[in-house]
Coordinates of C-alpha atoms and ligand atoms in Angstrom, one line a residue:
X1 CA -4.6 8.8 6.8
X2 CA -1.5 10.9 6.6
X3 CA 1.5 9.6 4.7
X4 CA 5.0 9.4 6.1
X5 CA 8.1 10.1 4.0
X6 CA 10.6 7.3 3.9
X7 CA 14.3 8.0 3.5
X8 CA 17.0 5.5 2.7
X9 CA 19.8 5.0 5.2
X10 CA 21.7 7.5 3.1
X11 CA 18.9 10.1 3.7
X12 CA 17.8 9.9 0.1
X13 CA 14.0 10.1 -0.1
X14 CA 12.5 6.9 -1.4
X15 CA 8.8 7.1 -1.2
X16 CA 5.9 7.5 1.2
X17 CA 4.1 4.9 3.2
X18 CA 1.0 5.1 5.4
X19 CA 1.4 6.2 8.9
X20 CA 0.6 2.8 10.2
X21 CA 3.2 1.1 8.0
X22 CA 5.7 3.7 9.1
X23 CA 5.0 2.8 12.7
X24 CA 5.3 -0.9 12.0
X25 CA 8.7 -0.3 10.4
X26 CA 9.9 1.7 13.5
X27 CA 8.5 -0.9 15.9
X28 CA 10.4 -3.6 14.1
X29 CA 13.6 -1.6 14.2
X30 CA 13.7 -1.4 10.5
X31 CA 13.5 2.4 10.6
X32 CA 14.0 5.3 13.0
X33 CA 11.9 8.4 13.3
X34 CA 13.7 11.4 11.9
X35 CA 10.8 13.8 12.3
X36 CA 7.5 13.4 14.2
X37 CA 4.2 15.2 14.1
X38 CA 4.3 17.6 16.9
X39 CA 0.9 16.8 18.3
X40 CA 0.1 13.3 17.3
X41 CA 1.1 10.1 19.0
X42 CA 0.5 6.4 18.1
X43 CA -0.9 4.7 21.1
X44 CA -1.5 1.0 21.7
X45 CA -1.5 -1.6 24.4
X46 CA 2.3 -1.5 24.8
X47 CA 3.2 1.4 22.5
X48 CA 3.2 5.1 22.8
X49 CA 5.4 6.9 20.3
X50 CA 5.2 10.1 18.4
X51 CA 3.5 9.8 15.0
X52 CA 6.3 9.8 12.5
X53 CA 6.3 12.3 9.7
X54 CA 9.7 11.2 8.3
X55 CA 11.4 7.9 8.9
X56 CA 14.8 6.7 7.8
X57 CA 15.6 3.0 7.1
X58 CA 18.3 1.6 9.4
X59 CA 19.9 -0.4 6.5
X60 CA 20.7 1.0 3.1
X61 CA 18.5 -0.6 0.5
X62 CA 19.4 -0.7 -3.1
X63 CA 16.4 0.1 -5.2
X64 CA 16.3 -2.5 -7.9
X65 CA 17.2 -1.0 -11.2
X66 CA 14.3 -2.1 -13.4
X67 CA 11.7 -0.2 -15.2
X68 CA 8.8 -2.0 -13.8
X69 CA 7.7 -3.5 -10.5
X70 CA 6.6 -7.1 -11.0
X71 CA 2.8 -7.6 -10.9
X72 CA 1.2 -9.8 -8.3
X73 CA -2.3 -10.1 -6.8
X74 CA -0.9 -9.4 -3.4
X75 CA 0.9 -6.3 -4.8
X76 CA -2.4 -5.0 -6.2
X77 CA -4.1 -5.4 -2.8
X78 CA -1.3 -3.6 -1.1
X79 CA -1.1 -0.9 -3.7
X80 CA -4.8 -0.2 -3.3
X81 CA -4.5 -0.5 0.5
X82 CA -7.1 -3.3 0.6
X83 CA -9.8 -0.9 -0.5
X84 CA -12.4 -2.0 -3.0
X85 CA -12.0 0.1 -6.2
X86 CA -15.8 0.0 -6.7
X87 CA -17.2 0.7 -3.2
X88 CA -14.3 1.7 -1.0
X89 CA -14.9 -1.0 1.5
X90 CA -12.3 -3.7 2.5
X91 CA -11.1 -5.7 -0.4
X92 CA -9.9 -9.2 -0.3
X93 CA -9.9 -10.1 -4.0
X94 CA -8.3 -8.8 -7.2
X95 CA -10.6 -7.8 -10.1
X96 CA -9.6 -7.6 -13.8
X97 CA -10.9 -4.3 -15.1
X98 CA -11.1 -5.7 -18.6
X99 CA -12.1 -9.4 -17.7
X100 CA -9.7 -12.1 -18.8
X101 CA -12.5 -13.6 -20.9
X102 CA -12.3 -10.4 -23.0
X103 CA -8.6 -10.5 -23.2
X104 CA -7.7 -8.5 -20.1
X105 CA -4.2 -9.2 -18.8
X106 CA -2.6 -9.6 -15.4
X107 CA -1.1 -6.1 -15.3
X108 CA -1.0 -3.2 -12.8
X109 CA -3.2 -1.1 -15.0
X110 CA -5.8 -3.8 -15.6
X111 CA -6.3 -5.0 -12.0
X112 CA -7.8 -3.4 -8.9
X113 CA -8.5 -4.5 -5.4
X114 CA -12.2 -5.5 -5.0
X115 CA -14.5 -6.7 -2.3
X116 CA -15.8 -10.3 -3.1
X117 CA -19.3 -9.0 -3.5
X118 CA -18.4 -6.4 -6.2
X119 CA -16.1 -8.8 -7.9
X120 CA -18.9 -11.3 -8.2
X121 CA -21.4 -8.7 -9.3
X122 CA -19.2 -7.3 -12.0
X123 CA -18.4 -10.8 -13.3
X124 CA -17.2 -10.9 -16.9
X125 CA -18.0 -7.3 -17.8
X126 CA -16.1 -4.1 -18.1
X127 CA -16.9 -1.4 -15.5
X128 CA -18.9 0.4 -18.3
X129 CA -20.9 -2.7 -19.1
X130 CA -21.6 -3.3 -15.4
X131 CA -22.4 0.3 -14.6
X132 CA -19.7 0.1 -11.9
X133 CA -17.3 3.1 -12.3
X134 CA -13.9 2.9 -10.7
X135 CA -13.4 5.2 -7.7
X136 CA -9.8 5.6 -8.8
X137 CA -7.6 4.6 -11.8
X138 CA -5.2 1.8 -11.3
X139 CA -1.5 2.8 -11.6
X140 CA 1.8 1.1 -11.9
X141 CA 3.9 1.4 -8.7
X142 CA 7.4 2.6 -9.0
X143 CA 10.2 0.2 -8.2
X144 CA 10.8 2.2 -5.0
X145 CA 7.2 1.7 -4.0
X146 CA 7.4 -2.0 -4.7
X147 CA 10.6 -2.2 -2.6
X148 CA 8.8 -0.6 0.3
X149 CA 5.8 -2.9 -0.1
X150 CA 8.2 -5.8 0.1
X151 CA 9.9 -4.5 3.2
X152 CA 6.8 -4.6 5.2
X153 CA 5.5 -7.7 3.5
X154 CA 5.0 -10.0 6.4
X155 CA 3.5 -7.5 8.7
X156 CA 1.1 -5.9 6.3
X157 CA -1.7 -8.4 6.5
X158 CA -1.7 -8.2 10.2
X159 CA -1.4 -4.5 10.6
X160 CA -2.2 -4.0 14.2
X161 CA -5.8 -2.8 14.6
X162 CA -4.9 -1.8 18.1
X163 CA -2.7 1.0 16.8
X164 CA -4.8 4.2 17.2
X165 CA -3.8 7.7 16.3
X166 CA -4.4 10.2 19.2
X167 CA -3.8 13.8 19.6
X168 CA -1.2 14.2 22.3
Ligands
ZN1 ZN1 -16.8 -3.3 -3.2

C-alpha cells in the first residue's frame, strides 16, 4: 500500500498515512487532496475520487510538544496496521516481546501486534525461546504520528473494506 503525505493546514509536512486512511480523512472533510496520483482512483459504492498522494488537514493541529507518544494497546495495533509481527496476518491482540512474567514492560519497544494464535503459541517466552522471530522491529511513533493516529481514531477500526484501489 502506498503512503500519503499529510500536511498541516499551514502546509507544513506532518507525517505519512496509508492511502486508505488518507481517503477516510478526505471523505470526512478533515482533509483536502493537494496532489493526486495521476492514474489511480479510489472507487467504492458511493465514492470515486483520485487516490491522494498529498493531503492537507482542513484545521491546523498543534502537534503536542512532548518527547514521547503515550503507549496504548490500541496504539500498538494501529502502529503495526493490525498485522501480526510473527506471521503477517491480521492481528487483534498485543504481544509483549519480553513477557511480563520476565519483567517485560508496557512500552512501544516491547509490544507488537499479534494474531491470537501466535500470541497463545508464544506464551511466556521471548521470540528467541519460542523460535518465533519478529518480522519487523517495534518502534516508538513520533508525537506527530500519534496525533495522526488519534485524528482517524474512530474510523480506523471500521476502515471501509469496500474501498478499492483501481487504475483509472
Ligand atoms: Zn500471527
